[in-house]
Amino acid sequence: MVDPDEKDSTGNLPSRALHIVGPDKKIKLSFLYPSTTGRNMDEVLRVIESLQKTSKFKVATPANWKPGKKVVISPDVTNEQAEEMFPQGFVTKDLPSKKEYLRFVKV
């Protein structure tokens, strides 16, 4: 891949592309870095762990999530299902709406 705006004295510089493909042979993530920017391997590893957790459990990783921190239980999981799926317990965030859909668990 070549970025037409990234050039050196010999011509265009290649971009750095990273694609993560799941077991179902579908692209799960695609990073495209300009040639002048190094890849952040901590971010790549964080994303891989997030993808693994979200495919194994009905959860999502919130913004700025780090491995070992709590994840969010999917809103389509009832509290009864969550109690069965996560016997270690989960925390429900108090919301102004009093709805109980924002639940955190450590998996």
JSON list of C-alpha atoms in Angstrom, two decimals:
[
{"chain": "A", "resi": 1, "resn": "MET", "atom": "CA", "xyz": [0.00, 0.00, 0.00]},
{"chain": "A", "resi": 2, "resn": "VAL", "atom": "CA", "xyz": [1.31, 3.40, -0.89]},
{"chain": "A", "resi": 3, "resn": "ASP", "atom": "CA", "xyz": [0.29, 6.75, 0.56]},
{"chain": "A", "resi": 4, "resn": "PRO", "atom": "CA", "xyz": [0.58, 9.33, -2.24]},
{"chain": "A", "resi": 5, "resn": "ASP", "atom": "CA", "xyz": [1.41, 12.07, 0.27]},
{"chain": "A", "resi": 6, "resn": "GLU", "atom": "CA", "xyz": [4.29, 10.16, 1.90]},
{"chain": "A", "resi": 7, "resn": "LYS", "atom": "CA", "xyz": [7.42, 10.50, -0.26]},
{"chain": "A", "resi": 8, "resn": "ASP", "atom": "CA", "xyz": [11.16, 10.42, 0.13]},
{"chain": "A", "resi": 9, "resn": "SER", "atom": "CA", "xyz": [13.90, 11.18, -2.39]},
{"chain": "A", "resi": 10, "resn": "THR", "atom": "CA", "xyz": [13.35, 7.82, -4.14]},
{"chain": "A", "resi": 11, "resn": "GLY", "atom": "CA", "xyz": [9.56, 8.10, -4.43]},
{"chain": "A", "resi": 12, "resn": "ASN", "atom": "CA", "xyz": [6.51, 6.96, -2.48]},
{"chain": "A", "resi": 13, "resn": "LEU", "atom": "CA", "xyz": [6.89, 5.30, 0.91]},
{"chain": "A", "resi": 14, "resn": "PRO", "atom": "CA", "xyz": [4.76, 2.26, 1.71]},
{"chain": "A", "resi": 15, "resn": "SER", "atom": "CA", "xyz": [2.14, 2.43, 4.44]},
{"chain": "A", "resi": 16, "resn": "ARG", "atom": "CA", "xyz": [2.11, -0.13, 7.22]},
{"chain": "A", "resi": 17, "resn": "ALA", "atom": "CA", "xyz": [-1.07, -2.16, 7.21]},
{"chain": "A", "resi": 18, "resn": "LEU", "atom": "CA", "xyz": [-2.14, -4.65, 9.86]},
{"chain": "A", "resi": 19, "resn": "HIS", "atom": "CA", "xyz": [-5.20, -6.85, 9.43]},
{"chain": "A", "resi": 20, "resn": "ILE", "atom": "CA", "xyz": [-6.51, -9.25, 12.06]},
{"chain": "A", "resi": 21, "resn": "VAL", "atom": "CA", "xyz": [-8.53, -12.11, 10.60]},
{"chain": "A", "resi": 22, "resn": "GLY", "atom": "CA", "xyz": [-10.78, -14.24, 12.80]},
{"chain": "A", "resi": 23, "resn": "PRO", "atom": "CA", "xyz": [-11.27, -17.99, 12.70]},
{"chain": "A", "resi": 24, "resn": "ASP", "atom": "CA", "xyz": [-14.33, -17.36, 10.50]},
{"chain": "A", "resi": 25, "resn": "LYS", "atom": "CA", "xyz": [-11.94, -15.87, 7.90]},
{"chain": "A", "resi": 26, "resn": "LYS", "atom": "CA", "xyz": [-13.47, -12.40, 8.27]},
{"chain": "A", "resi": 27, "resn": "ILE", "atom": "CA", "xyz": [-11.45, -9.26, 8.94]},
{"chain": "A", "resi": 28, "resn": "LYS", "atom": "CA", "xyz": [-12.01, -8.22, 12.54]},
{"chain": "A", "resi": 29, "resn": "LEU", "atom": "CA", "xyz": [-9.68, -5.22, 12.57]},
{"chain": "A", "resi": 30, "resn": "SER", "atom": "CA", "xyz": [-7.62, -3.20, 10.14]},
{"chain": "A", "resi": 31, "resn": "PHE", "atom": "CA", "xyz": [-4.97, -0.65, 11.10]},
{"chain": "A", "resi": 32, "resn": "LEU", "atom": "CA", "xyz": [-3.30, 1.54, 8.50]},
{"chain": "A", "resi": 33, "resn": "TYR", "atom": "CA", "xyz": [-0.30, 3.48, 9.73]},
{"chain": "A", "resi": 34, "resn": "PRO", "atom": "CA", "xyz": [1.54, 6.08, 7.66]},
{"chain": "A", "resi": 35, "resn": "SER", "atom": "CA", "xyz": [5.16, 5.19, 6.96]},
{"chain": "A", "resi": 36, "resn": "THR", "atom": "CA", "xyz": [6.27, 7.90, 9.36]},
{"chain": "A", "resi": 37, "resn": "THR", "atom": "CA", "xyz": [4.39, 6.40, 12.32]},
{"chain": "A", "resi": 38, "resn": "GLY", "atom": "CA", "xyz": [5.49, 3.31, 14.21]},
{"chain": "A", "resi": 39, "resn": "ARG", "atom": "CA", "xyz": [3.02, 0.65, 15.28]},
{"chain": "A", "resi": 40, "resn": "ASN", "atom": "CA", "xyz": [2.00, 0.43, 18.91]},
{"chain": "A", "resi": 41, "resn": "MET", "atom": "CA", "xyz": [2.35, -3.26, 19.79]},
{"chain": "A", "resi": 42, "resn": "ASP", "atom": "CA", "xyz": [0.67, -2.74, 23.18]},
{"chain": "A", "resi": 43, "resn": "GLU", "atom": "CA", "xyz": [-2.43, -1.56, 21.30]},
{"chain": "A", "resi": 44, "resn": "VAL", "atom": "CA", "xyz": [-2.27, -4.53, 18.92]},
{"chain": "A", "resi": 45, "resn": "LEU", "atom": "CA", "xyz": [-2.08, -6.98, 21.86]},
{"chain": "A", "resi": 46, "resn": "ARG", "atom": "CA", "xyz": [-4.89, -5.12, 23.69]},
{"chain": "A", "resi": 47, "resn": "VAL", "atom": "CA", "xyz": [-7.12, -5.41, 20.63]},
{"chain": "A", "resi": 48, "resn": "ILE", "atom": "CA", "xyz": [-6.38, -9.12, 20.21]},
{"chain": "A", "resi": 49, "resn": "GLU", "atom": "CA", "xyz": [-7.30, -9.80, 23.85]},
{"chain": "A", "resi": 50, "resn": "SER", "atom": "CA", "xyz": [-10.47, -7.73, 23.46]},
{"chain": "A", "resi": 51, "resn": "LEU", "atom": "CA", "xyz": [-11.47, -9.67, 20.34]},
{"chain": "A", "resi": 52, "resn": "GLN", "atom": "CA", "xyz": [-10.88, -12.97, 22.14]},
{"chain": "A", "resi": 53, "resn": "LYS", "atom": "CA", "xyz": [-12.96, -11.96, 25.17]},
{"chain": "A", "resi": 54, "resn": "THR", "atom": "CA", "xyz": [-15.84, -10.56, 23.14]},
{"chain": "A", "resi": 55, "resn": "SER", "atom": "CA", "xyz": [-16.02, -13.70, 21.01]},
{"chain": "A", "resi": 56, "resn": "LYS", "atom": "CA", "xyz": [-15.99, -16.02, 24.05]},
{"chain": "A", "resi": 57, "resn": "PHE", "atom": "CA", "xyz": [-18.39, -14.09, 26.31]},
{"chain": "A", "resi": 58, "resn": "LYS", "atom": "CA", "xyz": [-21.36, -11.80, 25.59]},
{"chain": "A", "resi": 59, "resn": "VAL", "atom": "CA", "xyz": [-19.40, -8.69, 26.54]},
{"chain": "A", "resi": 60, "resn": "ALA", "atom": "CA", "xyz": [-17.87, -5.54, 25.08]},
{"chain": "A", "resi": 61, "resn": "THR", "atom": "CA", "xyz": [-14.70, -3.73, 26.06]},
{"chain": "A", "resi": 62, "resn": "PRO", "atom": "CA", "xyz": [-15.25, -0.04, 26.89]},
{"chain": "A", "resi": 63, "resn": "ALA", "atom": "CA", "xyz": [-13.11, 2.85, 25.68]},
{"chain": "A", "resi": 64, "resn": "ASN", "atom": "CA", "xyz": [-9.60, 2.78, 27.14]},
{"chain": "A", "resi": 65, "resn": "TRP", "atom": "CA", "xyz": [-10.11, -0.79, 28.39]},
{"chain": "A", "resi": 66, "resn": "LYS", "atom": "CA", "xyz": [-6.95, -2.58, 29.49]},
{"chain": "A", "resi": 67, "resn": "PRO", "atom": "CA", "xyz": [-6.45, -6.35, 29.87]},
{"chain": "A", "resi": 68, "resn": "GLY", "atom": "CA", "xyz": [-7.44, -7.45, 33.37]},
{"chain": "A", "resi": 69, "resn": "LYS", "atom": "CA", "xyz": [-10.00, -4.66, 33.78]},
{"chain": "A", "resi": 70, "resn": "LYS", "atom": "CA", "xyz": [-13.79, -5.08, 33.83]},
{"chain": "A", "resi": 71, "resn": "VAL", "atom": "CA", "xyz": [-15.79, -5.46, 30.63]},
{"chain": "A", "resi": 72, "resn": "VAL", "atom": "CA", "xyz": [-19.42, -4.52, 29.90]},
{"chain": "A", "resi": 73, "resn": "ILE", "atom": "CA", "xyz": [-22.07, -7.25, 29.73]},
{"chain": "A", "resi": 74, "resn": "SER", "atom": "CA", "xyz": [-24.06, -7.04, 26.51]},
{"chain": "A", "resi": 75, "resn": "PRO", "atom": "CA", "xyz": [-27.45, -5.29, 26.96]},
{"chain": "A", "resi": 76, "resn": "ASP", "atom": "CA", "xyz": [-29.24, -8.25, 25.33]},
{"chain": "A", "resi": 77, "resn": "VAL", "atom": "CA", "xyz": [-28.23, -10.46, 28.29]},
{"chain": "A", "resi": 78, "resn": "THR", "atom": "CA", "xyz": [-30.88, -10.43, 31.02]},
{"chain": "A", "resi": 79, "resn": "ASN", "atom": "CA", "xyz": [-29.86, -10.15, 34.68]},
{"chain": "A", "resi": 80, "resn": "GLU", "atom": "CA", "xyz": [-30.91, -13.76, 35.18]},
{"chain": "A", "resi": 81, "resn": "GLN", "atom": "CA", "xyz": [-28.71, -14.90, 32.28]},
{"chain": "A", "resi": 82, "resn": "ALA", "atom": "CA", "xyz": [-25.86, -12.72, 33.56]},
{"chain": "A", "resi": 83, "resn": "GLU", "atom": "CA", "xyz": [-26.09, -14.37, 36.99]},
{"chain": "A", "resi": 84, "resn": "GLU", "atom": "CA", "xyz": [-25.74, -17.79, 35.32]},
{"chain": "A", "resi": 85, "resn": "MET", "atom": "CA", "xyz": [-23.00, -16.70, 32.92]},
{"chain": "A", "resi": 86, "resn": "PHE", "atom": "CA", "xyz": [-20.98, -14.80, 35.53]},
{"chain": "A", "resi": 87, "resn": "PRO", "atom": "CA", "xyz": [-21.40, -16.61, 38.89]},
{"chain": "A", "resi": 88, "resn": "GLN", "atom": "CA", "xyz": [-18.57, -14.50, 40.36]},
{"chain": "A", "resi": 89, "resn": "GLY", "atom": "CA", "xyz": [-21.00, -11.58, 40.22]},
{"chain": "A", "resi": 90, "resn": "PHE", "atom": "CA", "xyz": [-21.21, -8.30, 38.34]},
{"chain": "A", "resi": 91, "resn": "VAL", "atom": "CA", "xyz": [-21.71, -4.62, 39.18]},
{"chain": "A", "resi": 92, "resn": "THR", "atom": "CA", "xyz": [-24.64, -2.63, 37.80]},
{"chain": "A", "resi": 93, "resn": "LYS", "atom": "CA", "xyz": [-23.96, 1.06, 37.23]},
{"chain": "A", "resi": 94, "resn": "ASP", "atom": "CA", "xyz": [-26.53, 3.46, 38.68]},
{"chain": "A", "resi": 95, "resn": "LEU", "atom": "CA", "xyz": [-27.94, 5.51, 35.83]},
{"chain": "A", "resi": 96, "resn": "PRO", "atom": "CA", "xyz": [-30.28, 8.54, 35.98]},
{"chain": "A", "resi": 97, "resn": "SER", "atom": "CA", "xyz": [-32.81, 6.54, 33.94]},
{"chain": "A", "resi": 98, "resn": "LYS", "atom": "CA", "xyz": [-32.76, 3.78, 36.60]},
{"chain": "A", "resi": 99, "resn": "LYS", "atom": "CA", "xyz": [-32.32, 1.26, 33.78]},
{"chain": "A", "resi": 100, "resn": "GLU", "atom": "CA", "xyz": [-30.04, -1.63, 34.71]},
{"chain": "A", "resi": 101, "resn": "TYR", "atom": "CA", "xyz": [-28.33, -2.34, 31.40]},
{"chain": "A", "resi": 102, "resn": "LEU", "atom": "CA", "xyz": [-24.82, -1.04, 32.14]},
{"chain": "A", "resi": 103, "resn": "ARG", "atom": "CA", "xyz": [-23.24, -3.98, 33.97]},
{"chain": "A", "resi": 104, "resn": "PHE", "atom": "CA", "xyz": [-19.54, -4.61, 34.51]},
{"chain": "A", "resi": 105, "resn": "VAL", "atom": "CA", "xyz": [-17.80, -7.92, 35.13]},
{"chain": "A", "resi": 106, "resn": "LYS", "atom": "CA", "xyz": [-14.24, -9.19, 35.26]},
{"chain": "A", "resi": 107, "resn": "VAL", "atom": "CA", "xyz": [-13.62, -12.16, 32.96]}
]
